[in-house]
PDB file of C-alpha atoms in Angstrom:
ATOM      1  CA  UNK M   1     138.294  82.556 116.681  1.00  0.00           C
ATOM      2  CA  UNK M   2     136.030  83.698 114.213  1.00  0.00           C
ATOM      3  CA  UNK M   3     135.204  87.855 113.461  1.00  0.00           C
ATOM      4  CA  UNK M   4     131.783  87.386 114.769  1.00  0.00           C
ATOM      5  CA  UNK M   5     132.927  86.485 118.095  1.00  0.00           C
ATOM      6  CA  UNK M   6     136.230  88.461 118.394  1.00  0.00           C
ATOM      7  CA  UNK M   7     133.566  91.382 118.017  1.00  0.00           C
ATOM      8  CA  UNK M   8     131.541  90.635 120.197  1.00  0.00           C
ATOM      9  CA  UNK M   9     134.535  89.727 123.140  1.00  0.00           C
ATOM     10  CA  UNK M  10     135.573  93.499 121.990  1.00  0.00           C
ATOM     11  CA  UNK M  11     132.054  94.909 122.353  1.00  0.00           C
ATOM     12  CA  UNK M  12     131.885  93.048 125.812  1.00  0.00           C
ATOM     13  CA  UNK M  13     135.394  93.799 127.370  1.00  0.00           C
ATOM     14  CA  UNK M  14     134.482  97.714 127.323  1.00  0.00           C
ATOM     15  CA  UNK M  15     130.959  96.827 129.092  1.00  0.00           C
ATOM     16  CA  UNK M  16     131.445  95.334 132.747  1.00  0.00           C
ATOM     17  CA  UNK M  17     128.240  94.059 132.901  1.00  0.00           C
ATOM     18  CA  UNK M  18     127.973  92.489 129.218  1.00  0.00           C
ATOM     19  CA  UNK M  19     130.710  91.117 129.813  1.00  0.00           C
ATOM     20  CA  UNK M  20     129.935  89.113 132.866  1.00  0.00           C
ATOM     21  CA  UNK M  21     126.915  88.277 131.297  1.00  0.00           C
ATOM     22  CA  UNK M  22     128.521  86.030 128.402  1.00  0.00           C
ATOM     23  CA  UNK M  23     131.622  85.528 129.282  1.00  0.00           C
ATOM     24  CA  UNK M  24     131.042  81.737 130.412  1.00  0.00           C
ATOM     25  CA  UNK M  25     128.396  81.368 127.589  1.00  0.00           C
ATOM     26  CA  UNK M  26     128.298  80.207 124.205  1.00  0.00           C
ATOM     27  CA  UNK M  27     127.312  82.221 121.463  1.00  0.00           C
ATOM     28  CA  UNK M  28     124.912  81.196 118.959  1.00  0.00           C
ATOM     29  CA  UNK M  29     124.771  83.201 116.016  1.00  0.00           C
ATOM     30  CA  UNK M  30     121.566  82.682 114.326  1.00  0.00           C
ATOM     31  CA  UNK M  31     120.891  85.088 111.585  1.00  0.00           C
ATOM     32  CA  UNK M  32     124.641  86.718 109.827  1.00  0.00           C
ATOM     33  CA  UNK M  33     124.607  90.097 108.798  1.00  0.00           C
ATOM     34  CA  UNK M  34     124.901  89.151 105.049  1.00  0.00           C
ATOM     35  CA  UNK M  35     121.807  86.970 105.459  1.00  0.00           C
ATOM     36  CA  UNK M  36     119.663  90.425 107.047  1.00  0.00           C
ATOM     37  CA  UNK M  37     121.188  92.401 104.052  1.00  0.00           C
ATOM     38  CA  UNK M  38     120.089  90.149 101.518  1.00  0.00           C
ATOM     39  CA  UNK M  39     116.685  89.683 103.271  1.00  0.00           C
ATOM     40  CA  UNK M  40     115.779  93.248 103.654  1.00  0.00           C
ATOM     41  CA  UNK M  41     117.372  94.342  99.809  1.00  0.00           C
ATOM     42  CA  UNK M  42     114.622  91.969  98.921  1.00  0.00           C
ATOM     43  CA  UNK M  43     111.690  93.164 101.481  1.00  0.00           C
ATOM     44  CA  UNK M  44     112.411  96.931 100.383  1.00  0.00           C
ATOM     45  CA  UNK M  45     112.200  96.081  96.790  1.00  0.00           C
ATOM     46  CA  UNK M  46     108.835  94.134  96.929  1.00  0.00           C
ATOM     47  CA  UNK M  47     107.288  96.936  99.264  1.00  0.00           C
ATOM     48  CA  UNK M  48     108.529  99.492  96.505  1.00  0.00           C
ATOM     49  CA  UNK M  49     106.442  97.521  94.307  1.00  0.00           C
ATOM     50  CA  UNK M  50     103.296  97.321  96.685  1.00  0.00           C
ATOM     51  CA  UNK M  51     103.703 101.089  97.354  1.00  0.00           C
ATOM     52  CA  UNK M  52     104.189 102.154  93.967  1.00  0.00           C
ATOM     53  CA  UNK M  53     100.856 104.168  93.769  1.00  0.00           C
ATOM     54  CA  UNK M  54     100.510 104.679  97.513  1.00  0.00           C
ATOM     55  CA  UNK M  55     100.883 106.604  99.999  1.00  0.00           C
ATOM     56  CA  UNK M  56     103.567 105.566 102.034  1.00  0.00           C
ATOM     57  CA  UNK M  57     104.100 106.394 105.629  1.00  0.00           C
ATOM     58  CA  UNK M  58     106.961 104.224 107.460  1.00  0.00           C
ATOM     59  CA  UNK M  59     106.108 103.661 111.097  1.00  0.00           C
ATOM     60  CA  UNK M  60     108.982 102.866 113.218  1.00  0.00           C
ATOM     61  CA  UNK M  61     108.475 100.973 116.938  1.00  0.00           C
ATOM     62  CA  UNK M  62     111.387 102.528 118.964  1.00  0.00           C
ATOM     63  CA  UNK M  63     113.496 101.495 120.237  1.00  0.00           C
ATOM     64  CA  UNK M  64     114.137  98.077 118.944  1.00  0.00           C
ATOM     65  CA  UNK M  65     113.152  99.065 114.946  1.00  0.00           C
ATOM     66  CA  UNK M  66     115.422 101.648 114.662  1.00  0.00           C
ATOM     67  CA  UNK M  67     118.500  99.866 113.162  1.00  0.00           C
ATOM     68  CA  UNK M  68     116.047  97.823 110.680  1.00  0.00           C
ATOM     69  CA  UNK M  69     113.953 100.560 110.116  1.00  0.00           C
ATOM     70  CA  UNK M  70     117.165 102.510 108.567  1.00  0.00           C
ATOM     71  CA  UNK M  71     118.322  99.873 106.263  1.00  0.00           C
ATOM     72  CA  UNK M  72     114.869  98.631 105.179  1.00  0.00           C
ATOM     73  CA  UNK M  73     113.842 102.728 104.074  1.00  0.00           C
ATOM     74  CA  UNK M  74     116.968 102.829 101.987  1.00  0.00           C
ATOM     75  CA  UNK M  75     115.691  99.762 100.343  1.00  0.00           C
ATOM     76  CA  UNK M  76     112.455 101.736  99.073  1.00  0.00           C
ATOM     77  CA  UNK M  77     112.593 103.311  95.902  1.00  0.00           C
ATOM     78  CA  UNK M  78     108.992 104.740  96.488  1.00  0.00           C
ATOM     79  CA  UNK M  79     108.505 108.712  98.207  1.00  0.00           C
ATOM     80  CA  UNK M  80     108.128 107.702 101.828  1.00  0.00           C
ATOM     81  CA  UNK M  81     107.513 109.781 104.659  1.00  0.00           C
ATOM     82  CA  UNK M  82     108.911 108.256 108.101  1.00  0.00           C
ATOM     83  CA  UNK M  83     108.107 108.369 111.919  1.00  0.00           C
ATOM     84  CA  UNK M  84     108.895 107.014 114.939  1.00  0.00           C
ATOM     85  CA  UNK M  85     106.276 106.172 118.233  1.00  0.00           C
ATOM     86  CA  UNK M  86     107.606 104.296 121.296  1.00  0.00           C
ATOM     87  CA  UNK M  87     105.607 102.135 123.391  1.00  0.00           C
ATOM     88  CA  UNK M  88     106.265 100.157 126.522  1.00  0.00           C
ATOM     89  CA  UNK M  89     105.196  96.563 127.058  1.00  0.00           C
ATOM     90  CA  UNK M  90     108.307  94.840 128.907  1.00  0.00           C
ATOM     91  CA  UNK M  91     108.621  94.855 132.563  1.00  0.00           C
ATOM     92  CA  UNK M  92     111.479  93.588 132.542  1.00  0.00           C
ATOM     93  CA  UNK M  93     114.592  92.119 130.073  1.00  0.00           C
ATOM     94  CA  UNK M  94     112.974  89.050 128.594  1.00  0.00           C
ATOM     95  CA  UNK M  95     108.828  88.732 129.555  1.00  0.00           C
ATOM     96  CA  UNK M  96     106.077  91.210 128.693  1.00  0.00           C
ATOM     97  CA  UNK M  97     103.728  92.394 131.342  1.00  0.00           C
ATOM     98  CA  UNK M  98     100.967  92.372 128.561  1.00  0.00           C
ATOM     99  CA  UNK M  99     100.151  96.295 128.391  1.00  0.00           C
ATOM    100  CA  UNK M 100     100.812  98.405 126.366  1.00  0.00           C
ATOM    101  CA  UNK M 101     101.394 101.738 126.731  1.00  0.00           C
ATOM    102  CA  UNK M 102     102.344 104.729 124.307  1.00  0.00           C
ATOM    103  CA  UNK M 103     105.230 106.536 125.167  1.00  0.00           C
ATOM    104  CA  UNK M 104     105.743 109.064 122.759  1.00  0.00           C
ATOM    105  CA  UNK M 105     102.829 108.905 119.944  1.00  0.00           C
ATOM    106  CA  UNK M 106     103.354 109.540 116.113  1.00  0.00           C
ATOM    107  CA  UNK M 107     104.348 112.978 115.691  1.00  0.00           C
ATOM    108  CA  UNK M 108     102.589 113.673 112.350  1.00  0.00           C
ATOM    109  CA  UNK M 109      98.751 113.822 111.001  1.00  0.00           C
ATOM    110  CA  UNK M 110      99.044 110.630 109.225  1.00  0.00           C
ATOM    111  CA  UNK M 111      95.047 110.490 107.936  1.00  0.00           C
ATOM    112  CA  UNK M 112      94.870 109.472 104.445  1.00  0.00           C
ATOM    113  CA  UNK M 113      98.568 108.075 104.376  1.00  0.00           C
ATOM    114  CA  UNK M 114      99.097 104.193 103.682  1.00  0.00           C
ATOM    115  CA  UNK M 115     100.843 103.353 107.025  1.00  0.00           C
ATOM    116  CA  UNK M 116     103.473 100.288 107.564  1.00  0.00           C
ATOM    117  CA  UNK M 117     104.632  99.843 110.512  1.00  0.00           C
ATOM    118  CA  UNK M 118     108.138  98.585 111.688  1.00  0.00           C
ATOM    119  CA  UNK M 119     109.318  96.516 114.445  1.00  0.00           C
ATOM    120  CA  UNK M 120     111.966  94.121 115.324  1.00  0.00           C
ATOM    121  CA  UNK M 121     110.289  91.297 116.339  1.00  0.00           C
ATOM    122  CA  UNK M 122     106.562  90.270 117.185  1.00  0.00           C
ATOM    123  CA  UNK M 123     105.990  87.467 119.433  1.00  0.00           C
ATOM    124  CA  UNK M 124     102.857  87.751 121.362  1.00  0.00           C
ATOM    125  CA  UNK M 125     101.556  90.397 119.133  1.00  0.00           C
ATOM    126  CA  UNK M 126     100.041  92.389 121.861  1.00  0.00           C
ATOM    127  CA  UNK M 127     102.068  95.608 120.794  1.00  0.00           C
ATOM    128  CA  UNK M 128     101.356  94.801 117.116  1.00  0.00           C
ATOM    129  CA  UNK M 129      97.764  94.676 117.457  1.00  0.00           C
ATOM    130  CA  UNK M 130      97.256  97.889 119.107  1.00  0.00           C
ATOM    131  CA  UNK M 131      99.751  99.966 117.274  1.00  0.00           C
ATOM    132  CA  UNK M 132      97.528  98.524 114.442  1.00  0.00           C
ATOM    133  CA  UNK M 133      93.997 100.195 116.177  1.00  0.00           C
ATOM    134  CA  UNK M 134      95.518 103.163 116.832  1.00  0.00           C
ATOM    135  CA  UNK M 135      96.859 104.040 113.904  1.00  0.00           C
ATOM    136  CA  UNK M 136      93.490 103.105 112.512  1.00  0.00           C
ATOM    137  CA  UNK M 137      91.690 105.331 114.984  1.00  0.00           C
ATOM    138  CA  UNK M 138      93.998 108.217 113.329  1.00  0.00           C
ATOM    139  CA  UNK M 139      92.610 107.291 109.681  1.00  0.00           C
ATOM    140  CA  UNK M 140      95.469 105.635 108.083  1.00  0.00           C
ATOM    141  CA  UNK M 141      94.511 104.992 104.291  1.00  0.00           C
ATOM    142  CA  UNK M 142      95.466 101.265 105.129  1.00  0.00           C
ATOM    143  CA  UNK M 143      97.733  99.741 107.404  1.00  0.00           C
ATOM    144  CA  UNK M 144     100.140  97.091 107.277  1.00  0.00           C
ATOM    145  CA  UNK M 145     103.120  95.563 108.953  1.00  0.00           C
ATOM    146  CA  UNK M 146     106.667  94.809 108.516  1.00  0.00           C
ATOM    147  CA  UNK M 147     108.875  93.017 111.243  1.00  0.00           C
ATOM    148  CA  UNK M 148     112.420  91.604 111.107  1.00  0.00           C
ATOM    149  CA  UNK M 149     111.531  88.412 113.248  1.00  0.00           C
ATOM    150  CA  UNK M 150     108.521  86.413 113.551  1.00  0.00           C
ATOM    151  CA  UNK M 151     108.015  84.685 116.841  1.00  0.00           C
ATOM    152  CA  UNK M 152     104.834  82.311 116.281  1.00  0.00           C
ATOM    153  CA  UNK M 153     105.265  80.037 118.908  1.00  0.00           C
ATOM    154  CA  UNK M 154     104.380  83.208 121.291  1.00  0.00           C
ATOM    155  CA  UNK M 155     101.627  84.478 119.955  1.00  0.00           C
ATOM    156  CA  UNK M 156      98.639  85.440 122.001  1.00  0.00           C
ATOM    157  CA  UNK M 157      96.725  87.391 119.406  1.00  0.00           C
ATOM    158  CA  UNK M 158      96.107  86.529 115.804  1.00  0.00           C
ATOM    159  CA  UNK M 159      98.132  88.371 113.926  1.00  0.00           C
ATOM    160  CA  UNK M 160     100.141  87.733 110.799  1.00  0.00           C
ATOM    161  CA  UNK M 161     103.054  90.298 109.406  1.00  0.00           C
ATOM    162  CA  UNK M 162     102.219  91.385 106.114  1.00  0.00           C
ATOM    163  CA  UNK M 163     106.191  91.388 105.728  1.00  0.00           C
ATOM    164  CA  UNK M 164     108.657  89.636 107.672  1.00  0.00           C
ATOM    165  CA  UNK M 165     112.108  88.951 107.506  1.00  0.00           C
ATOM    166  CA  UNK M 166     112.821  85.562 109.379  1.00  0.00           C
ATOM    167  CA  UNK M 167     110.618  83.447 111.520  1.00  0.00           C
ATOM    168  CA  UNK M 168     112.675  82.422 114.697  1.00  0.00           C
ATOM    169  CA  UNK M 169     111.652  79.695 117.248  1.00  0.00           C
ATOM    170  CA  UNK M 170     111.232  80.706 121.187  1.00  0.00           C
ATOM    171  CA  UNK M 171     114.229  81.883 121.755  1.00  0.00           C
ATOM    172  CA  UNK M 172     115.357  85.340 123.473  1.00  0.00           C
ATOM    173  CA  UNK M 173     117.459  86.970 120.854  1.00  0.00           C
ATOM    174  CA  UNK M 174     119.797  90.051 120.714  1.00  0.00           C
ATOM    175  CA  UNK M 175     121.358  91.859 118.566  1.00  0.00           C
ATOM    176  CA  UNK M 176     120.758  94.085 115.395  1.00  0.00           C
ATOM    177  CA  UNK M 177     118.386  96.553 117.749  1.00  0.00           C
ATOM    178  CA  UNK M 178     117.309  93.650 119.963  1.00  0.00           C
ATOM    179  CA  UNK M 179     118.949  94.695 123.267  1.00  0.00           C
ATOM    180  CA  UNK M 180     119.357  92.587 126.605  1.00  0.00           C
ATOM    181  CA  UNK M 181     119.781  95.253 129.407  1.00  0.00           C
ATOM    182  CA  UNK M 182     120.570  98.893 127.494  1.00  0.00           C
ATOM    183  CA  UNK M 183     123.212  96.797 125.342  1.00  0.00           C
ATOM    184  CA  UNK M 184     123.680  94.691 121.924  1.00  0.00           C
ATOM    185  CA  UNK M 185     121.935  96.858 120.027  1.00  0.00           C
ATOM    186  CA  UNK M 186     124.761  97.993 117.605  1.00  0.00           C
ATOM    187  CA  UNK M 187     125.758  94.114 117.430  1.00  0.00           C
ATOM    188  CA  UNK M 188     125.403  93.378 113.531  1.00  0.00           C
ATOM    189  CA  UNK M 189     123.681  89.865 113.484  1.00  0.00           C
ATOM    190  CA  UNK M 190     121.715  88.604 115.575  1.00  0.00           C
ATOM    191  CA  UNK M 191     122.380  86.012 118.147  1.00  0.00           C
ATOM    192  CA  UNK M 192     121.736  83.870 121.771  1.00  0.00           C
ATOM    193  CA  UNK M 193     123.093  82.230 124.182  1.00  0.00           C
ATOM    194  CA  UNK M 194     123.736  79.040 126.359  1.00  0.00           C
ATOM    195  CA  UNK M 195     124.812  78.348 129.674  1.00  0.00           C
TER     196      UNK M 195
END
């Protein structure tokens, strides 16, 4: 068995319900976690070079960012101030309901700052796009955005990531602060699954 999957049967055994959930399934890994370390070493060195007279103000989507967002801002050898905001757009594991809402808002004045903001994945773009206005509405210097996966084949607003990691097909993914349920997140790659 290989160490990807012997984690992950560890992970699982401990959580009844993650367990049952894959325990007939196969497991696809799609993205390693040498392959996200090499991708985001080179992200946070080209942002340190678009940022170098900037600004910067890091804008984290929790929950799903979090993981990225902390490896990514290590990354950045530019002065960076960093915040988090949580919306809520899913109803449900897998499908957005198409609103969003704000949860808990940024917590600083960020007028005047040069604002990128973080998420794991956009695939509709509906949360992108009005994170994006709002922070505008707040008088962000500039804004821009940074995402780990790129979902195109969702998208229902026109939006393009000024940075991205990887662009995935349309596929639900987990994994590296991608959760199914409340679980996966701590998972170190990122994977699916079949029946």
């Amino acid at each position: 068995l290989s160490y990807n999957f012997i984690l992950l049967r560890a992970y699982c055994k401990y959580v009844k319900r993650a367990w049952l959930t894959l325990e007939n399934k196969k497991i696809n890994i799609l993205i390693t976690k040498d392959q996200i370390n090499e991708r985001i070493e080179q992200l946070g060195a080209e942002i340190s070079i678009d940022y170098s007279e900037k600004n910067l103000y890091v804008l984290s989507l929790l929950r799903g960012s979090f993981i990225y967002t902390a490896d990514l801002v290590r990354q950045i050898t530019v002065p960076t101030k960093i915040g988090f905001m949580t919306t809520s757009s899913y109803e449900n594991d897998e499908e957005s309901l198409g609103l969003v809402n704000i949860v808990n808002d940024i917590p600083d004045n960020i007028s005047g700052f040069d604002v990128l903001i973080v998420d794991d994945i956009v695939d509709t773009g509906l949360t992108m796009s009005f994170v994006m206005e709002h922070v505008k509405s707040l008088g962000a210097a500039s804004v821009k955005t940074c995402v780990l996966l790129n979902k195109i084949e969702r998208r229902t607003v026109e939006i393009t990531p000024d940075y991205c990691c990887f662009d995935i097909p349309d596929l639900f993914v987990v994994g590296y602060g991608l959760n199914y349920g409340d679980y996966y997140r701590n998972i170190p790659y990122i994977f699916n699954w079949e029946d």
